[in-house]
Amino acid sequence: MDPKKLASAGKTTGGPTIDGSTEVVENKKIISGVINDNNLQWLKRSCIAESAAPRDFEDIKQMLLSQWHSITKVCFLGPYIFIICFESVELIEEAMSKIELFSKYFVNMFPWNSYQQCKIRRIWLEIIGIPLQCWCRDTFEKIAAIWGSMVCLDTTIEKRENLMVGKMLLDTESLETIDEVIFMHVESLGFKIRVKECGNSTIMIRNPNLSDGRNRAGVLSSY
């Protein structure tokens, strides 16, 4: 069917997906991507490294660059995913043959492919309406789990200086703006809680006490 006719009907075909099928996208705008040749050159010399837990980017970067001189670049693709660029394609193959050397930091490594993309957004959430007896880290972590995982809390939460609005930094795979009302049960009581996205962030939390590069949810002052 003519793509123009599909579009006029409120539908158009997307590109092939990973499984080879063609996705039908409803009421969405579609553009053609422009390949950057410079990016493509170093990506072909790169591999994707996945960790089991969030990692501190600066710590991982420094450790990799200092221990493997064949690594020229380390990029942050999310709290669990990193891009490691080598001097040549042959050195990627060599690293794959010695993958146990990287097992301290990563659970999976494989050469870059054209399907890779950043799927995680790091955003700030405002939470309004939490009952005062539930104002604690565990409550905020439960709220965060609806959309992703909590990175850190605003300092005013731990200090209980502002009990009107709670703020936390969240990693989420949701591409839609978060703005919802959820319900909280506390014993025999029920409460409506407003959760609203209020900004994004590229902050990568540092924790110098974690020598192996692991990241741990902490507390951060207001953005």
GROMACS .gro file of C-alpha atoms in nm:
model
  223
    1MET     CA    1   0.000   0.000   0.000
    2ASP     CA    2   0.121   0.351  -0.081
    3PRO     CA    3   0.282   0.508   0.232
    4LYS     CA    4   0.094   0.831   0.157
    5LYS     CA    5  -0.237   0.645   0.170
    6LEU     CA    6  -0.134   0.478   0.495
    7ALA     CA    7  -0.043   0.816   0.640
    8SER     CA    8  -0.373   0.965   0.533
    9ALA     CA    9  -0.544   0.681   0.716
   10GLY     CA   10  -0.355   0.768   1.034
   11LYS     CA   11  -0.094   0.497   0.991
   12THR     CA   12   0.242   0.464   0.822
   13THR     CA   13   0.507   0.195   0.812
   14GLY     CA   14   0.827   0.228   1.012
   15GLY     CA   15   1.159   0.066   0.931
   16PRO     CA   16   1.242  -0.299   0.991
   17THR     CA   17   1.270  -0.396   1.356
   18ILE     CA   18   1.535  -0.622   1.511
   19ASP     CA   19   1.329  -0.933   1.428
   20GLY     CA   20   1.301  -0.825   1.065
   21SER     CA   21   0.933  -0.731   1.073
   22THR     CA   22   0.797  -0.394   0.967
   23GLU     CA   23   0.642  -0.188   1.242
   24VAL     CA   24   0.319   0.006   1.183
   25VAL     CA   25   0.334   0.339   1.360
   26GLU     CA   26   0.008   0.520   1.429
   27ASN     CA   27  -0.014   0.899   1.424
   28LYS     CA   28   0.362   0.947   1.465
   29LYS     CA   29   0.607   1.162   1.272
   30ILE     CA   30   0.880   0.969   1.094
   31ILE     CA   31   1.212   1.111   0.972
   32SER     CA   32   1.513   0.965   0.796
   33GLY     CA   33   1.825   0.952   1.013
   34VAL     CA   34   2.151   1.110   0.893
   35ILE     CA   35   2.459   0.892   0.949
   36ASN     CA   36   2.764   1.075   1.082
   37ASP     CA   37   3.069   0.921   0.913
   38ASN     CA   38   3.304   1.024   1.195
   39ASN     CA   39   3.084   0.852   1.453
   40LEU     CA   40   3.054   0.546   1.235
   41GLN     CA   41   3.431   0.507   1.212
   42TRP     CA   42   3.492   0.487   1.587
   43LEU     CA   43   3.172   0.293   1.653
   44LYS     CA   44   3.299   0.017   1.424
   45ARG     CA   45   3.596  -0.011   1.660
   46SER     CA   46   3.373  -0.025   1.968
   47CYS     CA   47   3.193  -0.276   2.183
   48ILE     CA   48   2.894  -0.251   2.417
   49ALA     CA   49   2.954  -0.342   2.781
   50GLU     CA   50   2.665  -0.418   3.017
   51SER     CA   51   2.686  -0.428   3.397
   52ALA     CA   52   2.453  -0.602   3.642
   53ALA     CA   53   2.427  -0.294   3.863
   54PRO     CA   54   2.453   0.083   3.806
   55ARG     CA   55   2.815   0.197   3.772
   56ASP     CA   56   2.987   0.525   3.836
   57PHE     CA   57   3.088   0.646   3.489
   58GLU     CA   58   3.402   0.840   3.587
   59ASP     CA   59   3.537   0.551   3.794
   60ILE     CA   60   3.473   0.297   3.517
   61LYS     CA   61   3.625   0.530   3.257
   62GLN     CA   62   3.943   0.590   3.455
   63MET     CA   63   3.989   0.222   3.539
   64LEU     CA   64   3.946   0.107   3.181
   65LEU     CA   65   4.173   0.375   3.032
   66SER     CA   66   4.445   0.311   3.288
   67GLN     CA   67   4.442  -0.070   3.263
   68TRP     CA   68   4.393  -0.118   2.888
   69HIS     CA   69   4.601   0.119   2.675
   70SER     CA   70   4.432  -0.009   2.360
   71ILE     CA   71   4.109   0.160   2.474
   72THR     CA   72   4.077   0.512   2.331
   73LYS     CA   73   3.730   0.619   2.444
   74VAL     CA   74   3.462   0.525   2.697
   75CYS     CA   75   3.107   0.663   2.660
   76PHE     CA   76   2.807   0.660   2.891
   77LEU     CA   77   2.496   0.505   2.736
   78GLY     CA   78   2.305   0.458   3.061
   79PRO     CA   79   2.372   0.351   3.421
   80TYR     CA   80   2.413  -0.013   3.309
   81ILE     CA   81   2.555   0.030   2.958
   82PHE     CA   82   2.881   0.172   2.826
   83ILE     CA   83   3.052   0.202   2.488
   84ILE     CA   84   3.420   0.108   2.483
   85CYS     CA   85   3.621   0.215   2.179
   86PHE     CA   86   3.947   0.038   2.085
   87GLU     CA   87   4.231   0.141   1.854
   88SER     CA   88   4.128  -0.118   1.593
   89VAL     CA   89   3.867  -0.382   1.512
   90GLU     CA   90   4.129  -0.651   1.572
   91LEU     CA   91   4.171  -0.532   1.931
   92ILE     CA   92   3.796  -0.575   1.989
   93GLU     CA   93   3.828  -0.938   1.883
   94GLU     CA   94   4.125  -0.978   2.117
   95ALA     CA   95   3.925  -0.829   2.405
   96MET     CA   96   3.634  -1.063   2.331
   97SER     CA   97   3.872  -1.360   2.351
   98LYS     CA   98   3.983  -1.242   2.695
   99ILE     CA   99   3.643  -1.134   2.819
  100GLU     CA  100   3.708  -1.283   3.164
  101LEU     CA  101   3.943  -0.988   3.228
  102PHE     CA  102   3.642  -0.757   3.216
  103SER     CA  103   3.413  -0.979   3.425
  104LYS     CA  104   3.484  -0.778   3.740
  105TYR     CA  105   3.298  -0.486   3.585
  106PHE     CA  106   3.062  -0.626   3.321
  107VAL     CA  107   2.832  -0.925   3.275
  108ASN     CA  108   2.812  -0.896   2.896
  109MET     CA  109   3.021  -0.750   2.613
  110PHE     CA  110   2.965  -0.760   2.238
  111PRO     CA  111   3.071  -0.560   1.929
  112TRP     CA  112   2.866  -0.249   1.851
  113ASN     CA  113   2.585  -0.292   1.599
  114SER     CA  114   2.353  -0.045   1.429
  115TYR     CA  115   2.056  -0.136   1.652
  116GLN     CA  116   2.214   0.018   1.963
  117GLN     CA  117   2.051   0.328   2.110
  118CYS     CA  118   2.017   0.500   2.444
  119LYS     CA  119   1.690   0.378   2.596
  120ILE     CA  120   1.714   0.537   2.940
  121ARG     CA  121   1.621   0.890   3.036
  122ARG     CA  122   1.747   1.048   3.359
  123ILE     CA  123   1.479   1.284   3.486
  124TRP     CA  124   1.367   1.475   3.795
  125LEU     CA  125   1.028   1.391   3.948
  126GLU     CA  126   0.819   1.600   4.183
  127ILE     CA  127   0.591   1.407   4.418
  128ILE     CA  128   0.305   1.583   4.593
  129GLY     CA  129   0.067   1.440   4.851
  130ILE     CA  130   0.271   1.180   5.038
  131PRO     CA  131   0.125   1.145   5.391
  132LEU     CA  132   0.375   1.268   5.649
  133GLN     CA  133   0.401   0.933   5.828
  134CYS     CA  134   0.525   0.780   5.500
  135TRP     CA  135   0.784   1.048   5.419
  136CYS     CA  136   1.092   0.823   5.386
  137ARG     CA  137   1.333   0.671   5.133
  138ASP     CA  138   1.140   0.342   5.110
  139THR     CA  139   0.825   0.525   4.998
  140PHE     CA  140   1.009   0.717   4.727
  141GLU     CA  141   1.178   0.400   4.604
  142LYS     CA  142   0.839   0.231   4.568
  143ILE     CA  143   0.710   0.526   4.366
  144ALA     CA  144   1.023   0.524   4.149
  145ALA     CA  145   0.982   0.151   4.077
  146ILE     CA  146   0.660   0.222   3.884
  147TRP     CA  147   0.862   0.387   3.605
  148GLY     CA  148   1.223   0.286   3.664
  149SER     CA  149   1.482   0.310   3.941
  150MET     CA  150   1.571   0.589   4.179
  151VAL     CA  151   1.915   0.744   4.138
  152CYS     CA  152   1.905   0.978   4.437
  153LEU     CA  153   1.686   1.198   4.654
  154ASP     CA  154   1.690   1.571   4.704
  155THR     CA  155   1.861   1.665   5.032
  156THR     CA  156   1.545   1.828   5.167
  157ILE     CA  157   1.377   1.485   5.177
  158GLU     CA  158   1.630   1.328   5.412
  159LYS     CA  159   1.645   1.642   5.626
  160ARG     CA  160   1.265   1.676   5.622
  161GLU     CA  161   1.297   2.048   5.561
  162ASN     CA  162   1.028   2.057   5.292
  163LEU     CA  163   0.733   1.823   5.340
  164MET     CA  164   0.522   1.977   5.065
  165VAL     CA  165   0.703   1.850   4.752
  166GLY     CA  166   0.946   1.560   4.728
  167LYS     CA  167   1.204   1.551   4.449
  168MET     CA  168   1.406   1.260   4.320
  169LEU     CA  169   1.625   1.172   4.025
  170LEU     CA  170   1.496   0.875   3.824
  171ASP     CA  171   1.631   0.650   3.547
  172THR     CA  172   1.345   0.538   3.322
  173GLU     CA  173   1.289   0.373   2.985
  174SER     CA  174   0.958   0.556   2.946
  175LEU     CA  175   0.971   0.792   2.648
  176GLU     CA  176   0.648   0.961   2.749
  177THR     CA  177   0.645   1.257   2.987
  178ILE     CA  178   0.547   1.136   3.335
  179ASP     CA  179   0.251   1.325   3.480
  180GLU     CA  180   0.013   1.099   3.669
  181VAL     CA  181  -0.191   1.054   3.984
  182ILE     CA  182  -0.127   0.730   4.173
  183PHE     CA  183  -0.299   0.585   4.479
  184MET     CA  184  -0.135   0.490   4.807
  185HIS     CA  185  -0.287   0.268   5.074
  186VAL     CA  186  -0.170   0.322   5.432
  187GLU     CA  187  -0.343   0.078   5.663
  188SER     CA  188  -0.715   0.166   5.631
  189LEU     CA  189  -0.651   0.501   5.461
  190GLY     CA  190  -0.615   0.592   5.094
  191PHE     CA  191  -0.427   0.885   4.940
  192LYS     CA  192  -0.395   1.035   4.594
  193ILE     CA  193  -0.033   1.117   4.503
  194ARG     CA  194   0.064   1.347   4.214
  195VAL     CA  195   0.384   1.246   4.032
  196LYS     CA  196   0.513   1.492   3.774
  197GLU     CA  197   0.825   1.508   3.560
  198CYS     CA  198   0.992   1.845   3.610
  199GLY     CA  199   1.314   1.828   3.410
  200ASN     CA  200   1.587   1.601   3.277
  201SER     CA  201   1.947   1.565   3.383
  202THR     CA  202   2.277   1.422   3.262
  203ILE     CA  203   2.412   1.401   3.617
  204MET     CA  204   2.625   1.092   3.682
  205ILE     CA  205   2.645   1.035   4.057
  206ARG     CA  206   2.996   1.000   4.206
  207ASN     CA  207   3.059   0.783   4.509
  208PRO     CA  208   3.433   0.767   4.593
  209ASN     CA  209   3.373   0.498   4.857
  210LEU     CA  210   3.293   0.238   4.591
  211SER     CA  211   3.632   0.136   4.454
  212ASP     CA  212   3.497  -0.106   4.192
  213GLY     CA  213   3.288   0.160   4.020
  214ARG     CA  214   2.948   0.057   4.151
  215ASN     CA  215   2.692   0.332   4.186
  216ARG     CA  216   2.460   0.352   4.483
  217ALA     CA  217   2.145   0.563   4.520
  218GLY     CA  218   2.239   0.857   4.735
  219VAL     CA  219   2.126   1.206   4.818
  220LEU     CA  220   2.173   1.509   4.594
  221SER     CA  221   2.095   1.872   4.650
  222SER     CA  222   1.829   2.048   4.443
  223TYR     CA  223   1.890   2.097   4.072
   0.00000   0.00000   0.00000
